[in-house]
mmCIF file of C-alpha atoms and ligand atoms in Angstrom:
data_model
loop_
_atom_site.group_PDB
_atom_site.id
_atom_site.type_symbol
_atom_site.label_atom_id
_atom_site.label_comp_id
_atom_site.label_asym_id
_atom_site.label_seq_id
_atom_site.Cartn_x
_atom_site.Cartn_y
_atom_site.Cartn_z
ATOM 1 C CA UNK A 1 0.000 0.000 0.000
ATOM 2 C CA UNK A 2 1.196 3.449 -0.906
ATOM 3 C CA UNK A 3 2.272 5.650 1.995
ATOM 4 C CA UNK A 4 1.912 9.408 2.002
ATOM 5 C CA UNK A 5 3.499 11.957 4.327
ATOM 6 C CA UNK A 6 2.248 15.480 4.872
ATOM 7 C CA UNK A 7 4.878 17.881 3.541
ATOM 8 C CA UNK A 8 3.154 21.287 3.542
ATOM 9 C CA UNK A 9 -0.073 23.134 4.116
ATOM 10 C CA UNK A 10 -1.949 24.171 0.978
ATOM 11 C CA UNK A 11 -1.536 27.838 1.900
ATOM 12 C CA UNK A 12 2.254 27.460 2.165
ATOM 13 C CA UNK A 13 2.581 27.722 -1.624
ATOM 14 C CA UNK A 14 0.935 30.269 -3.875
ATOM 15 C CA UNK A 15 0.442 29.371 -7.553
ATOM 16 C CA UNK A 16 3.773 29.466 -9.390
ATOM 17 C CA UNK A 17 5.875 28.825 -6.291
ATOM 18 C CA UNK A 18 8.139 25.989 -5.162
ATOM 19 C CA UNK A 19 9.415 24.470 -1.943
ATOM 20 C CA UNK A 20 12.536 22.293 -1.533
ATOM 21 C CA UNK A 21 11.866 19.277 0.689
ATOM 22 C CA UNK A 22 15.236 18.461 2.213
ATOM 23 C CA UNK A 23 13.998 15.651 4.453
ATOM 24 C CA UNK A 24 14.017 13.334 1.431
ATOM 25 C CA UNK A 25 17.018 11.656 -0.148
ATOM 26 C CA UNK A 26 17.360 12.798 -2.848
ATOM 27 C CA UNK A 27 15.644 16.114 -2.035
ATOM 28 C CA UNK A 28 12.311 16.791 -3.722
ATOM 29 C CA UNK A 29 10.933 20.030 -5.140
ATOM 30 C CA UNK A 30 7.267 20.606 -4.414
ATOM 31 C CA UNK A 31 5.575 22.849 -6.986
ATOM 32 C CA UNK A 32 2.229 24.594 -7.139
ATOM 33 C CA UNK A 33 1.498 25.243 -10.795
ATOM 34 C CA UNK A 34 -0.194 28.344 -12.168
ATOM 35 C CA UNK A 35 -3.564 26.600 -12.057
ATOM 36 C CA UNK A 36 -3.135 25.783 -8.355
ATOM 37 C CA UNK A 37 -2.376 22.054 -8.683
ATOM 38 C CA UNK A 38 0.509 20.497 -6.758
ATOM 39 C CA UNK A 39 3.353 18.408 -8.206
ATOM 40 C CA UNK A 40 6.586 16.948 -6.898
ATOM 41 C CA UNK A 41 9.781 15.933 -8.651
ATOM 42 C CA UNK A 42 13.368 15.177 -7.729
ATOM 43 C CA UNK A 43 15.084 18.485 -7.003
ATOM 44 C CA UNK A 44 18.120 17.743 -9.193
ATOM 45 C CA UNK A 45 17.580 18.628 -12.845
ATOM 46 C CA UNK A 46 17.944 15.503 -15.042
ATOM 47 C CA UNK A 47 20.314 17.431 -17.346
ATOM 48 C CA UNK A 48 23.285 18.219 -15.090
ATOM 49 C CA UNK A 49 21.752 18.520 -11.651
ATOM 50 C CA UNK A 50 20.777 22.153 -11.009
ATOM 51 C CA UNK A 51 18.290 22.602 -8.191
ATOM 52 C CA UNK A 52 14.801 22.917 -9.644
ATOM 53 C CA UNK A 53 13.496 24.797 -6.620
ATOM 54 C CA UNK A 54 14.592 27.951 -8.456
ATOM 55 C CA UNK A 55 12.835 26.865 -11.631
ATOM 56 C CA UNK A 56 10.314 29.020 -13.428
ATOM 57 C CA UNK A 57 6.770 27.684 -13.596
ATOM 58 C CA UNK A 58 4.986 28.107 -16.927
ATOM 59 C CA UNK A 59 1.408 27.576 -18.085
ATOM 60 C CA UNK A 60 0.193 23.996 -18.540
ATOM 61 C CA UNK A 61 2.256 22.617 -15.624
ATOM 62 C CA UNK A 62 5.710 23.051 -17.126
ATOM 63 C CA UNK A 63 8.888 23.840 -15.167
ATOM 64 C CA UNK A 64 11.934 25.575 -16.644
ATOM 65 C CA UNK A 65 15.338 24.771 -15.190
ATOM 66 C CA UNK A 66 17.111 27.936 -14.013
ATOM 67 C CA UNK A 67 20.500 26.844 -15.399
ATOM 68 C CA UNK A 68 20.108 25.899 -19.084
ATOM 69 C CA UNK A 69 16.365 26.521 -19.457
ATOM 70 C CA UNK A 70 15.277 22.999 -20.311
ATOM 71 C CA UNK A 71 11.527 22.409 -19.908
ATOM 72 C CA UNK A 72 9.781 19.427 -18.294
ATOM 73 C CA UNK A 73 6.145 18.514 -17.790
ATOM 74 C CA UNK A 74 5.335 18.527 -14.076
ATOM 75 C CA UNK A 75 2.529 15.973 -14.524
ATOM 76 C CA UNK A 76 4.531 13.267 -16.279
ATOM 77 C CA UNK A 77 8.191 14.311 -16.121
ATOM 78 C CA UNK A 78 8.312 14.267 -19.918
ATOM 79 C CA UNK A 79 11.048 16.475 -21.423
ATOM 80 C CA UNK A 80 9.604 19.343 -23.465
ATOM 81 C CA UNK A 81 12.503 21.493 -24.689
ATOM 82 C CA UNK A 82 16.257 21.026 -25.237
ATOM 83 C CA UNK A 83 18.488 20.376 -23.379
ATOM 84 C CA UNK A 84 15.825 18.334 -21.616
ATOM 85 C CA UNK A 85 16.126 14.791 -22.991
ATOM 86 C CA UNK A 86 15.860 12.536 -19.943
ATOM 87 C CA UNK A 87 12.501 12.439 -18.133
ATOM 88 C CA UNK A 88 12.304 14.032 -14.691
ATOM 89 C CA UNK A 89 11.374 11.757 -11.790
ATOM 90 C CA UNK A 90 7.954 12.841 -10.583
ATOM 91 C CA UNK A 91 6.192 11.738 -7.391
ATOM 92 C CA UNK A 92 2.529 11.348 -6.561
ATOM 93 C CA UNK A 93 0.967 14.167 -4.556
ATOM 94 C CA UNK A 94 -2.444 14.373 -2.913
ATOM 95 C CA UNK A 95 -4.217 17.332 -1.364
ATOM 96 C CA UNK A 96 -6.473 16.600 1.594
ATOM 97 C CA UNK A 97 -7.387 18.013 4.993
ATOM 98 C CA UNK A 98 -5.737 21.319 4.054
ATOM 99 C CA UNK A 99 -2.394 19.613 3.521
ATOM 100 C CA UNK A 100 -0.178 18.466 0.672
ATOM 101 C CA UNK A 101 0.836 14.807 0.924
ATOM 102 C CA UNK A 102 3.721 13.170 -0.897
ATOM 103 C CA UNK A 103 3.958 9.487 -1.784
ATOM 104 C CA UNK A 104 7.031 7.869 -0.243
HETATM 105 S S1 FES B 1 20.939 21.673 -15.473
HETATM 106 FE FE1 FES B 1 18.843 21.910 -15.942
HETATM 107 S S2 FES B 1 18.751 22.232 -18.089
HETATM 108 FE FE2 FES B 1 20.871 21.989 -17.615
#
């Protein structure tokens, strides 16, 4: 059975913001997209490892790496724009009871 841990309150992140979860190994970046949905992915960019917590969030749940500007889909991890070639590792997130819960 899948286990979830509460990692934030919904109000901790406004749309378009991120939070680095350092209690996980490897660290995870929690993202609230521009539509208000939550996503989580490994913090290290799949290209050469920049921290995605400083990424730019675009429409349609896309994150842009701050280093070389590769784009990845936050829903699936699919690479969207060079130099993104390798999929990002995404994690399941649920919102309930006013909290954001991450699958571990
Ligand atoms: S480190 Fe992210 S695109 Fe290069």
